[in-house]
Coordinates of C-alpha atoms in Angstrom, one line a residue:
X1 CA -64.3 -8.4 -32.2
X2 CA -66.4 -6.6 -29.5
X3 CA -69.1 -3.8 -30.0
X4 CA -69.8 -1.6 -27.4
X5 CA -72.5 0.7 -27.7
X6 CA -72.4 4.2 -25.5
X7 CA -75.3 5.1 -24.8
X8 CA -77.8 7.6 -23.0
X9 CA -81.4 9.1 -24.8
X10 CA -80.7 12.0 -22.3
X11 CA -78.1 14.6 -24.7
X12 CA -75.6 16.6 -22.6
X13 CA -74.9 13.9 -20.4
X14 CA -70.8 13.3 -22.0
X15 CA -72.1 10.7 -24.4
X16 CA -70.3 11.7 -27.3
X17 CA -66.8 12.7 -25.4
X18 CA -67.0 9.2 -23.3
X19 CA -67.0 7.8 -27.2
X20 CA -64.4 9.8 -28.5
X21 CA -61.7 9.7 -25.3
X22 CA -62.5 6.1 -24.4
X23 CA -61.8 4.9 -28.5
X24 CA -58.8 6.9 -28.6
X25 CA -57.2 5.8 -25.1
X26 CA -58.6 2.0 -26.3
X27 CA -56.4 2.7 -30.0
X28 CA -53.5 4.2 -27.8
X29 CA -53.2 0.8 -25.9
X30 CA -52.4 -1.0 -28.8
X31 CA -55.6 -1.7 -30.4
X32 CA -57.6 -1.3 -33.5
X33 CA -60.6 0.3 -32.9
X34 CA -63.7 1.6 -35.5
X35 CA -65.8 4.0 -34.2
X36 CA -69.2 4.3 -36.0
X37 CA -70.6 7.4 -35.6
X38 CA -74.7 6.6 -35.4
X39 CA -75.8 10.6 -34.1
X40 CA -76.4 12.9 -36.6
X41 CA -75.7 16.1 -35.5
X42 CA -71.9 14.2 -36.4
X43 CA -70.0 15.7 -32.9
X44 CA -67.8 12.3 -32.7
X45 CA -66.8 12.4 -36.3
X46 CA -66.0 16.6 -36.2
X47 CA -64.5 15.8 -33.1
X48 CA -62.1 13.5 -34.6
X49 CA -61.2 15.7 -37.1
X50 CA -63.1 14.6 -39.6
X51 CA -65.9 17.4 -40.2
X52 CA -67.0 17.1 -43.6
X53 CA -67.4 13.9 -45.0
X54 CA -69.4 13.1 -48.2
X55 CA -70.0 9.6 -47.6
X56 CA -70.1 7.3 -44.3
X57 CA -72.5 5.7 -42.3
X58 CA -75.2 6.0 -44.2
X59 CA -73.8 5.0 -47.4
X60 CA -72.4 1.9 -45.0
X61 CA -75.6 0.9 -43.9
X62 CA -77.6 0.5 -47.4
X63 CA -74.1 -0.9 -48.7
X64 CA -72.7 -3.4 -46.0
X65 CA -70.1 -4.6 -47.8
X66 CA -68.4 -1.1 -49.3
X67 CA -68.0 -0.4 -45.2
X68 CA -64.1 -0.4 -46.0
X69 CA -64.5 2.6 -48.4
X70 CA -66.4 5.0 -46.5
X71 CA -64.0 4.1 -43.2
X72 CA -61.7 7.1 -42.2
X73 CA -58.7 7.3 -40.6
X74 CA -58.0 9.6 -37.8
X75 CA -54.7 11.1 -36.3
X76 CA -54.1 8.8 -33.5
X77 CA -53.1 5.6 -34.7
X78 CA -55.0 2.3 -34.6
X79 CA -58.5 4.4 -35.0
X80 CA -61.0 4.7 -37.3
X81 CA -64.1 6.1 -37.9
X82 CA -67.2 5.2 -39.7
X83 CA -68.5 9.2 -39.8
X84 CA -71.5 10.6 -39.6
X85 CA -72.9 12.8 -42.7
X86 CA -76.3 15.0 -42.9
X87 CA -77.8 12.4 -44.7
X88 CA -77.8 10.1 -41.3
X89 CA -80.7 12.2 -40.1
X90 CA -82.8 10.6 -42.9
X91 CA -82.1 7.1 -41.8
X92 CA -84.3 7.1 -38.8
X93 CA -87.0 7.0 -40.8
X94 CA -85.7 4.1 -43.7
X95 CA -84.3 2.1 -40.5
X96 CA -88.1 2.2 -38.6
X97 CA -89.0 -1.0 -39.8
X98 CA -85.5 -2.7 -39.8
X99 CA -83.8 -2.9 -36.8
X100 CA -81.2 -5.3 -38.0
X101 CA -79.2 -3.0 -40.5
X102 CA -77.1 -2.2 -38.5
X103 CA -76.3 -6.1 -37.6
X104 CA -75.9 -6.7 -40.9
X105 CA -73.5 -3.7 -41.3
X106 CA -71.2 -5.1 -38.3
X107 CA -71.2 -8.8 -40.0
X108 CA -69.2 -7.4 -43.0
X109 CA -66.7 -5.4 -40.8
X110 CA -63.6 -7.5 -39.5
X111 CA -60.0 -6.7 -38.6
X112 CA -60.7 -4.5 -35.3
X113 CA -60.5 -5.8 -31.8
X114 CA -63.3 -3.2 -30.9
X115 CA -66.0 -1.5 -32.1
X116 CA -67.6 1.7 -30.3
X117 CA -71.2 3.1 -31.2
X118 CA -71.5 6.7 -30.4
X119 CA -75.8 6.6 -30.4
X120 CA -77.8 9.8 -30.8
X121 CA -79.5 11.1 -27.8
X122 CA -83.1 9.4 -28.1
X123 CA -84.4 6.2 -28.1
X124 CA -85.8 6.1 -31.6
X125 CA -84.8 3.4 -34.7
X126 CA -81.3 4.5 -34.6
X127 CA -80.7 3.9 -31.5
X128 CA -82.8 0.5 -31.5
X129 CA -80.3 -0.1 -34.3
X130 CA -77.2 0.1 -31.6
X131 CA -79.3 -2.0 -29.1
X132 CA -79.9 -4.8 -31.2
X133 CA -76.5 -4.8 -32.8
X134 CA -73.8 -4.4 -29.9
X135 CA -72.4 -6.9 -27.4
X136 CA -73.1 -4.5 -24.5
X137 CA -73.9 -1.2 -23.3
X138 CA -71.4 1.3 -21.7
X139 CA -73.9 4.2 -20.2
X140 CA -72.6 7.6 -19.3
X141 CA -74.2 9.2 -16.7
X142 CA -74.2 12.7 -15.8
X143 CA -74.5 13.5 -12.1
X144 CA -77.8 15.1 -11.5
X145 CA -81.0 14.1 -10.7
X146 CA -82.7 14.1 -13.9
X147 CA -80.0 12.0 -15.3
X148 CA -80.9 9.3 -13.0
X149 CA -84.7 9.3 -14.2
X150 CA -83.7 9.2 -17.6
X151 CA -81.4 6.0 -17.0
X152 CA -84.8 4.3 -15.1
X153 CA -86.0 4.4 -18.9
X154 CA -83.2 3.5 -20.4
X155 CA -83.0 -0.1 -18.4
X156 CA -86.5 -0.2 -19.7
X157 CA -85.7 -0.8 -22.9
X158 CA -82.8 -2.1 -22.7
X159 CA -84.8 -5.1 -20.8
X160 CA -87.3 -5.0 -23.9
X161 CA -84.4 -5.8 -26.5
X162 CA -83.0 -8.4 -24.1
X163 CA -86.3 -10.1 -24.6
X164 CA -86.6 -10.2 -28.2
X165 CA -84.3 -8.5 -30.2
X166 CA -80.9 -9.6 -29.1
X167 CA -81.2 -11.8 -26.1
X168 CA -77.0 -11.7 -25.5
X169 CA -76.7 -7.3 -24.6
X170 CA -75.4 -7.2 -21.8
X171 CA -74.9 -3.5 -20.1
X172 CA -71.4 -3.3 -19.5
X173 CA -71.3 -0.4 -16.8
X174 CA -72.5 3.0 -16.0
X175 CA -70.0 5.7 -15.9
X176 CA -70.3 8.8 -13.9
X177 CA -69.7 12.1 -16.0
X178 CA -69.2 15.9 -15.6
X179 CA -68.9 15.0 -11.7
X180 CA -67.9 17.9 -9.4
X181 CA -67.2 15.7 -6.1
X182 CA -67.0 19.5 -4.2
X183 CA -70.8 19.6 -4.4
X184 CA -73.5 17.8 -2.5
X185 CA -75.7 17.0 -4.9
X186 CA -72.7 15.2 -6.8
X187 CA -72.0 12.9 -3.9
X188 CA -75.8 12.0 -3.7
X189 CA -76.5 11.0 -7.1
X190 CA -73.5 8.9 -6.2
X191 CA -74.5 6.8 -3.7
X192 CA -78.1 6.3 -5.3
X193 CA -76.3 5.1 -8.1
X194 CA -73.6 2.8 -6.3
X195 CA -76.3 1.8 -4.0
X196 CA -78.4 0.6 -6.8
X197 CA -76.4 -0.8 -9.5
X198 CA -73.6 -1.9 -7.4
X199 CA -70.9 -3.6 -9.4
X200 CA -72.3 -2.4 -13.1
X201 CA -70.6 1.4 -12.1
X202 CA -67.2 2.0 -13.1
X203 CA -64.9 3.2 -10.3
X204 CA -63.5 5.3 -12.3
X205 CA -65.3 9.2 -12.7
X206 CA -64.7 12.0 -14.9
X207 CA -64.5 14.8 -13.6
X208 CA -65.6 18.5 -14.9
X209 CA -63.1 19.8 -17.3
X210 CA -62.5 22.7 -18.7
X211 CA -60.2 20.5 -21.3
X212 CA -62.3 18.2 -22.1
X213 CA -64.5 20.7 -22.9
X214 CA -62.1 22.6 -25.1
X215 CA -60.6 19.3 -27.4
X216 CA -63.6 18.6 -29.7
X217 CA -63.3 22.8 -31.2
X218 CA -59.8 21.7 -31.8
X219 CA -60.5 18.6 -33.2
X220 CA -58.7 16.2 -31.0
X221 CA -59.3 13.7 -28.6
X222 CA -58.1 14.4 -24.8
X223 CA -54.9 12.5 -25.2
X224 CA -53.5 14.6 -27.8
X225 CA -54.6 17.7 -26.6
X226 CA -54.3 18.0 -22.8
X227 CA -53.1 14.7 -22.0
X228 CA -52.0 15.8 -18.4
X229 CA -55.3 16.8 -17.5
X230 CA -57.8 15.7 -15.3
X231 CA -60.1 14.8 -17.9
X232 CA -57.3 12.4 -19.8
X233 CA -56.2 10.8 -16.9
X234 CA -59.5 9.9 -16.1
X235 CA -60.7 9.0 -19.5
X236 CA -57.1 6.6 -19.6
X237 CA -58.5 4.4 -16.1
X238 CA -61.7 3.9 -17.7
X239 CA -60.4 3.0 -20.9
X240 CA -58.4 0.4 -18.5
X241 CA -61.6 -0.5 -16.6
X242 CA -63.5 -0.9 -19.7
X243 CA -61.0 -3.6 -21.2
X244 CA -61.2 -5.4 -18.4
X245 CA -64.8 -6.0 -18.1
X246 CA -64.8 -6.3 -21.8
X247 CA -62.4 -9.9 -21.5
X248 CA -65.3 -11.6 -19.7
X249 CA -67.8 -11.1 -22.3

């Protein structure tokens, strides 16, 4: 079993729908795949279909080995989701001093070929959770400047947990998001990106979408909603990108 954590402390950067298309394309390959909703504002788990859970991560994380019972089901087969409930946004605090709950969570889960972390936008205990639990770190990356300075401190940290927390994370690749390859400023942050971190960025880029932005008030990923877009087709290569780098870890 593999855990990926998706990650980016910078919010409207495609986190959250990188987690939700990428685990449902992963599912629709063939594989089982958890998805453990760690942001509290809950957008992967309502995205999913699953707005309203009672119980879920949280309950998960103080009770490692009840994990099974608060694990949903979604719609597309071969995926589930550990969801996100209000009391989440309490945990930040209770996890502060104990950056291995979530480790301990992932030791009690088997039966999945992959797990994905959908992290909240910040770099606080819950997200220090994903870093020191995960195998490696799929970043998305929105195409504008800011983005860029925000990843800077990002591979700070992530350098940090290398060196004490969990020596084995590896980042598995940046993917460009919300790219709009007609503009200029697009095809900069690009370059600067390719040009410095060479091999770690996926080929594959997702483009704007109006349809990607429609699924998650629908409740579906982009393969059961607009599977002929732009958006799905280029959420199914990364999916393919992403297995492929995942076999050599």
């Amino acid at each position: 079993m593999k855990v990926l954590g998706v990650v980016n402390q910078k919010g409207g950067v495609g986190k959250t729908t990188t987690a939700v298309n990428l685990a449902a394309y992963l599912a629709a390959g063939g594989r089982k795949v958890l998805l453990l909703d760690m942001d509290p504002q809950g957008n992967a788990t309502s995205g999913l279909g699953l707005r309203g859970a009672e119980q879920g991560l949280y309950e998960a994380l103080g009770e490692p080995a009840r994990a099974a019972e608060f694990t949903l089901p979604t719609l597309q087969d071969g995926l589930f989701v550990l969801p996100s409930t209000p009391d989440l946004a309490g945990a930040g605090v209770e996890l502060a001093d104990d950056p291995d709950a979530l480790t301990r969570l992932l030791a009690s889960v088997g039966g999945y070929d992959l797990v994905l972390i959908d992290a909240p936008p910040s770099l606080g205990p819950l997200t220090v959770n994903v870093l020191a639990a995960v195998d490696a770190l799929l970043i998305p990356l929105q195409a504008e400047y800011y983005a860029l300075e925000g990843l800077a401190g990002l591979m700070e940290t992530v350098e940090r947990v290398q060196g004490g927390l969990n020596p084995r994370l590896k980042v598995l690749g940046v993917v460009l998001t919300m790219f709009d390859g007609r503009t200029n400023l697009a095809q900069e942050v690009e370059t600067m990106v390719r040009g410095h971190f060479g091999e770690l960025v996926f080929w594959s880029v997702v483009p704007r979408n109006v349809r990607l932005s429609e699924a998650p008030s629908f409740s579906k990923p982009i393969n059961a909603f607009a599977p002929l877009s732009s958006g799905a087709a280029a959420y199914k290569r990364l999916a393919d990108e992403v297995m492929q780098r995942v076999e050599k870890i």
